[in-house]
C-alpha positions as a Markdown table, in Angstrom:
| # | Residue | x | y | z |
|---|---|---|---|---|
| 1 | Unk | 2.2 | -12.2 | -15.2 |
| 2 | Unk | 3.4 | -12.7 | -11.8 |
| 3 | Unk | 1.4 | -12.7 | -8.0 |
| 4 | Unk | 0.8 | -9.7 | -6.6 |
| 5 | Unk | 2.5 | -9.7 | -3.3 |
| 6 | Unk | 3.4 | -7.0 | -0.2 |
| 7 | Unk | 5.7 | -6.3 | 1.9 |
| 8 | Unk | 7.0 | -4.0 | 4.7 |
| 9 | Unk | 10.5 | -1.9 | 3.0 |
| 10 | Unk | 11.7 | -0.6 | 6.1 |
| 11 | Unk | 13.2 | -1.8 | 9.0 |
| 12 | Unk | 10.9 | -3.4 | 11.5 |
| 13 | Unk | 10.6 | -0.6 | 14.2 |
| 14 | Unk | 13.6 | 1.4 | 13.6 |
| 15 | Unk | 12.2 | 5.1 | 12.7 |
| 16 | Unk | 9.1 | 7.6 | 12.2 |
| 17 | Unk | 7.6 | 6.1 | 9.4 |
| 18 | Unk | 7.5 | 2.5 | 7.8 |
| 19 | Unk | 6.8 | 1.9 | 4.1 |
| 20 | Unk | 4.5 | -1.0 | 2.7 |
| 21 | Unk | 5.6 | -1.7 | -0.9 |
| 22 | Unk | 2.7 | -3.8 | -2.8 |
| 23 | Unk | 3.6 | -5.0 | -6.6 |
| 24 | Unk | 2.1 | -6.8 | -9.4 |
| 25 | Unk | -1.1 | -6.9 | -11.6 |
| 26 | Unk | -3.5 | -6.2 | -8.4 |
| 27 | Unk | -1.4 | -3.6 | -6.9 |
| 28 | Unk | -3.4 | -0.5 | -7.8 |
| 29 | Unk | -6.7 | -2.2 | -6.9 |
| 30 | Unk | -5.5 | -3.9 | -3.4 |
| 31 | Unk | -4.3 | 0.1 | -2.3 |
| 32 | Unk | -7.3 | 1.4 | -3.6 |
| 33 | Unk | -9.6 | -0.9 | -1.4 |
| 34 | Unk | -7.7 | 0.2 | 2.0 |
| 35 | Unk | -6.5 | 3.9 | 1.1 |
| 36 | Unk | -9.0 | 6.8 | 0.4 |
| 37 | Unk | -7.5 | 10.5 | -0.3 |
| 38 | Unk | -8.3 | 13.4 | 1.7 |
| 39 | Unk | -9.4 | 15.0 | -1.4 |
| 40 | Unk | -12.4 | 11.9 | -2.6 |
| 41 | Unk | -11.1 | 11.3 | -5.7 |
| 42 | Unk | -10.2 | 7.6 | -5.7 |
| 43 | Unk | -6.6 | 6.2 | -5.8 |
| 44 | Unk | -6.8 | 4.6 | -8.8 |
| 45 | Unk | -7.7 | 7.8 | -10.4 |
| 46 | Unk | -4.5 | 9.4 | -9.1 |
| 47 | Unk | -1.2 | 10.3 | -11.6 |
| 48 | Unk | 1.9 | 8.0 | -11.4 |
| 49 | Unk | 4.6 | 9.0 | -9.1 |
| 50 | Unk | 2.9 | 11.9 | -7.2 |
| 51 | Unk | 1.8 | 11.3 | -3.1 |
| 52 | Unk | -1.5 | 11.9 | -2.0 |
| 53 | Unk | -2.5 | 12.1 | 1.9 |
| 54 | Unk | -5.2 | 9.9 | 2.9 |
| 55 | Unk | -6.2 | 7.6 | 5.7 |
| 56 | Unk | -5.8 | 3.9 | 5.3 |
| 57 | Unk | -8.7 | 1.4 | 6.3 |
| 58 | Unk | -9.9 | -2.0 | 7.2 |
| 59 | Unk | -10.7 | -3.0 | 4.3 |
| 60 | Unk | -13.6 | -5.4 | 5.7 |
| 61 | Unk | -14.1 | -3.5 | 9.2 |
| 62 | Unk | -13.5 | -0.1 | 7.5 |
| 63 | Unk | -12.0 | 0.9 | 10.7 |
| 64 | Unk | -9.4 | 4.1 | 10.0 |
| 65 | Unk | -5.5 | 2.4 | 10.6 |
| 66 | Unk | -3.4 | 5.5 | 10.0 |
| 67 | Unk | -3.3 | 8.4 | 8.0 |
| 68 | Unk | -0.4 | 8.3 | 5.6 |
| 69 | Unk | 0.5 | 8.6 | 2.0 |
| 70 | Unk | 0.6 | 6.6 | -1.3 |
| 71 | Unk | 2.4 | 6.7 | -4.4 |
| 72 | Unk | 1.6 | 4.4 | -7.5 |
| 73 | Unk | 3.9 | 3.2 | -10.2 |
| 74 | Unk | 2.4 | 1.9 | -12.8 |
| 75 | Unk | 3.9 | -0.4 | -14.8 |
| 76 | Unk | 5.8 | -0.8 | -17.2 |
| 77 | Unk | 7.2 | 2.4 | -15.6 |
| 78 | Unk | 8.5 | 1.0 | -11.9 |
| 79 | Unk | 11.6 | -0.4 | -10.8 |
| 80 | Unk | 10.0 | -4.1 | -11.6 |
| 81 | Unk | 8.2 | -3.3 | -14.5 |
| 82 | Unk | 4.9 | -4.3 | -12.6 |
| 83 | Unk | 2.2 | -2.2 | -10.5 |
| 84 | Unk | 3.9 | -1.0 | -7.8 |
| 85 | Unk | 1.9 | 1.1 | -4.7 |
| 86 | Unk | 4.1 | 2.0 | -1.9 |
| 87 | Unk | 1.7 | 2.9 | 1.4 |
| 88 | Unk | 3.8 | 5.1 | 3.7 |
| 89 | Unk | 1.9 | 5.1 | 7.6 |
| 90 | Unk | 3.5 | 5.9 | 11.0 |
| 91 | Unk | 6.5 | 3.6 | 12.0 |
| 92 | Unk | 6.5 | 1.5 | 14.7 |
| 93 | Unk | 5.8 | -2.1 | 15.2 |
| 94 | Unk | 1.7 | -2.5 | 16.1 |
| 95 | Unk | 0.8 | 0.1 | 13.2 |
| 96 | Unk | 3.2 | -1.5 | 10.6 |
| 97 | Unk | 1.6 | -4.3 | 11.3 |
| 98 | Unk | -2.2 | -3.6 | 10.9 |
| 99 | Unk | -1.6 | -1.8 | 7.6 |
| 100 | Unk | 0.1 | -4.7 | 6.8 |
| 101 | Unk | -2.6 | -6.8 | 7.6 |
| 102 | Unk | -4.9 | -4.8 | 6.1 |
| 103 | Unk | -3.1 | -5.0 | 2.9 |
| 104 | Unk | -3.0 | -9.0 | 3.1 |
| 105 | Unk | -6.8 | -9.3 | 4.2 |
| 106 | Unk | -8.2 | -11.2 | 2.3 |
| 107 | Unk | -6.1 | -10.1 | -0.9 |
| 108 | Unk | -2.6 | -11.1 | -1.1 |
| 109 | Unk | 0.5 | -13.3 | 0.7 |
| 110 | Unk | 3.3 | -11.7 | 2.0 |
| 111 | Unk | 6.3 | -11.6 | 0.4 |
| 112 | Unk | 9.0 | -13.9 | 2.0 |
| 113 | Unk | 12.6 | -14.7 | 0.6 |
């Protein structure tokens, strides 16, 4: 199995909303420990492939990011055959980058090509 890793999918910036794409084994569980749904139910309870509206957290200071949406995709069913979450928040540089942060504290390493 490979690393879990994140990364930001849009372009740094550029519009209304950015989109942080996290894949591999720990995906579910890494979006689940900084998103919670407006509606309580956990994120890892959620279907595949359906977006839920939540607020996205510290996940050590619990300090609210953003409000945003998620989508799983749970393997084998995703584009890489892996757990992917994708976390969709406001665009824009500072906020892109604390929910990417968040995201990466302490769980994963970004992505880099």
């Amino acid at each position: 199995m490979f690393e879990t890793i994140a990364a930001v999918s849009t372009p740094p910036g550029k519009g209304g909303v950015s989109l942080i794409r996290v894949s591999g084994e720990d995906a579910v569980s890494v979006a689940s420990a900084i998103f919670r749904p407006m509606t309580g139910a956990p994120l890892t309870e959620r279907e595949s492939r359906r977006a839920v509206f939540g607020t996205i957290h510290h996940p050590t200071t619990g300090e609210v990011i953003d409000t945003g949406l998620a989508v799983l995709f749970r393997a084998p069913a995703s584009f890489t055959g892996e757990d992917v979450a994708e976390i969709s928040c406001h665009g824009g540089i500072k906020i892109t980058a604390m929910v990417l942060e968040a995201v990466l504290h302490p769980f994963l390493r970004l992505f880099d090509t």
